[in-house]
C-alpha positions as CSV (number, residue, x, y, z in Angstrom):
1,M,0.0,0.0,0.0
2,T,1.4,3.4,-0.9
3,S,1.4,6.3,1.5
4,I,-0.7,9.5,1.0
5,R,1.5,12.4,-0.1
6,Q,0.8,16.0,0.5
7,V,1.0,18.3,-2.5
8,Q,1.9,21.9,-3.2
9,I,0.1,23.7,-6.0
10,T,2.5,26.0,-7.9
11,F,1.4,29.0,-10.0
12,D,3.6,30.7,-12.6
13,C,2.9,34.5,-12.4
14,A,4.4,38.0,-12.8
15,S,3.9,39.2,-9.2
16,P,4.0,36.3,-6.7
17,T,3.3,38.5,-3.6
18,R,0.2,40.1,-5.2
19,V,-1.2,36.8,-6.4
20,A,-0.5,35.0,-3.1
21,H,-2.3,37.7,-1.1
22,F,-5.3,37.4,-3.5
23,W,-5.6,33.7,-2.9
24,C,-5.2,34.2,0.9
25,E,-8.3,36.3,0.7
26,V,-10.2,33.9,-1.5
27,L,-9.4,30.7,0.5
28,G,-8.9,32.1,4.0
29,Y,-5.2,31.0,3.8
30,V,-2.4,32.8,5.6
31,V,1.1,33.9,4.8
32,P,3.7,31.6,6.5
33,P,5.8,33.1,9.3
34,T,8.7,35.3,8.3
35,P,12.2,33.8,8.2
36,E,14.0,34.0,11.5
37,G,15.6,37.4,12.1
38,F,13.1,39.4,10.1
39,A,10.2,41.4,11.5
40,S,8.2,41.3,8.2
41,W,8.3,39.8,4.7
42,D,9.0,43.3,3.4
43,D,12.2,43.4,5.6
44,Y,13.1,40.0,4.3
45,A,12.6,41.2,0.6
46,L,14.8,44.2,1.2
47,S,17.6,41.9,2.3
48,L,17.6,40.2,-1.1
49,P,19.3,41.4,-4.3
50,P,16.8,43.3,-6.4
51,E,16.5,40.5,-9.0
52,K,15.5,38.1,-6.3
53,R,12.8,40.3,-4.7
54,D,9.2,39.0,-5.4
55,A,10.6,35.9,-7.1
56,G,8.4,33.6,-5.1
57,F,5.8,33.7,-2.3
58,A,3.6,31.2,-0.6
59,C,0.4,30.9,1.4
60,Q,-1.0,28.0,3.4
61,D,-4.1,26.7,5.0
62,P,-4.0,27.8,8.7
63,T,-5.4,24.4,9.7
64,G,-2.8,22.4,7.7
65,A,-5.5,20.4,5.9
66,G,-5.3,22.1,2.5
67,P,-2.3,22.2,0.1
68,R,0.3,24.9,0.3
69,L,0.1,27.3,-2.7
70,Y,3.4,28.6,-4.1
71,F,3.7,31.4,-6.6
72,Q,6.8,31.8,-8.7
73,R,7.7,34.6,-11.0
74,V,8.3,33.7,-14.6
75,P,9.2,36.0,-17.5
76,E,6.5,35.1,-19.9
77,G,2.8,36.2,-19.5
78,K,-0.2,33.9,-19.6
79,T,-1.3,33.3,-23.2
80,V,-3.8,30.5,-23.2
81,K,-6.3,28.7,-20.9
82,N,-4.9,27.0,-17.8
83,R,-4.5,23.2,-18.0
84,V,-5.1,23.0,-14.3
85,H,-7.4,25.2,-12.3
86,L,-8.8,25.5,-8.8
87,D,-12.5,24.9,-8.0
88,V,-13.4,27.0,-5.0
89,R,-16.2,25.0,-3.3
90,V,-18.8,27.6,-2.2
91,G,-22.0,25.8,-3.3
92,T,-21.4,22.3,-2.0
93,G,-24.7,20.6,-1.4
94,L,-26.8,23.4,-2.8
95,V,-28.9,23.2,-5.9
96,G,-31.0,25.5,-8.1
97,E,-31.5,29.1,-7.0
98,E,-29.9,28.6,-3.7
99,R,-26.7,27.4,-5.4
100,L,-26.8,30.3,-7.8
101,A,-27.2,32.8,-4.9
102,A,-24.1,31.3,-3.2
103,L,-22.1,31.6,-6.3
104,E,-23.2,35.2,-7.0
105,A,-22.5,36.2,-3.4
106,E,-18.9,34.8,-3.5
107,C,-18.4,36.4,-6.9
108,A,-19.5,39.8,-5.5
109,R,-17.0,39.3,-2.6
110,L,-14.1,38.5,-5.0
111,L,-14.6,41.2,-7.6
112,P,-13.3,44.1,-5.3
113,L,-10.1,41.9,-4.7
114,G,-9.3,42.0,-8.4
115,A,-11.1,38.9,-9.6
116,K,-12.9,39.0,-13.0
117,R,-16.2,37.2,-13.8
118,V,-15.9,35.2,-17.0
119,R,-19.1,33.3,-17.4
120,L,-21.9,31.4,-15.6
121,L,-22.3,27.8,-16.6
122,L,-25.9,26.8,-15.7
123,A,-26.8,23.3,-14.4
124,D,-27.5,20.6,-17.0
125,E,-28.4,16.9,-16.7
126,E,-24.9,16.0,-15.4
127,N,-23.4,19.1,-13.7
128,E,-24.5,21.7,-11.2
129,S,-24.1,25.4,-12.0
130,C,-20.6,26.9,-11.6
131,L,-19.1,30.4,-12.2
132,V,-15.9,30.7,-14.2
133,M,-13.7,33.5,-13.0
134,Q,-10.1,34.8,-13.3
135,D,-7.7,35.8,-10.6
136,V,-5.7,39.1,-10.5
137,E,-3.4,37.8,-13.3
138,G,-6.0,36.2,-15.5
139,N,-5.7,32.6,-14.3
140,E,-9.0,30.8,-14.5
141,F,-10.7,29.3,-11.5
142,C,-14.3,28.2,-10.8
143,L,-16.7,29.0,-8.0
144,D,-18.3,25.6,-7.7
C-alpha cells in the first residue's frame, strides 16, 4: 500500500506576492511566518538582491489540511487557458436558485479583490451550476 502524499500547487505568475495575497483572501489562507531574524516579509525582501525580490511567495491553510500554494515569478505572461485550475467550493450541497445565490455572493466578494467574472455555466443533466472567474493575473478558477 502506498502512503498518501501532500501536494503543493505552484502557480507561474508575474507578481508572486500580489497573487498570493489574492488567494489568501479567496481561501482564508495565511502567509507563512517570516524567516528567522526578520520582522516582516518586506524586511526580508529588502535583504535580497533586487532581481530576487518578489521571485516567489507562498500561502498556506492555517489548519494544515489544505495544500500549500506557491507562486513563482516567470518572465512570460499567460497566453492560453490554464491546463489545471482550482475549484473553490462555495455551493457544495446546494442546488438551483440557492446554489446560484451562493455563487453570486462569492463572486461579489471577490470582484473588489481584483477577480474577474468570465461566465456562468448553468446546471444541466450532469453538472450543477458553476461560475468561471479569473484571478488578478487572469488565471481561471471556478466557483463551484
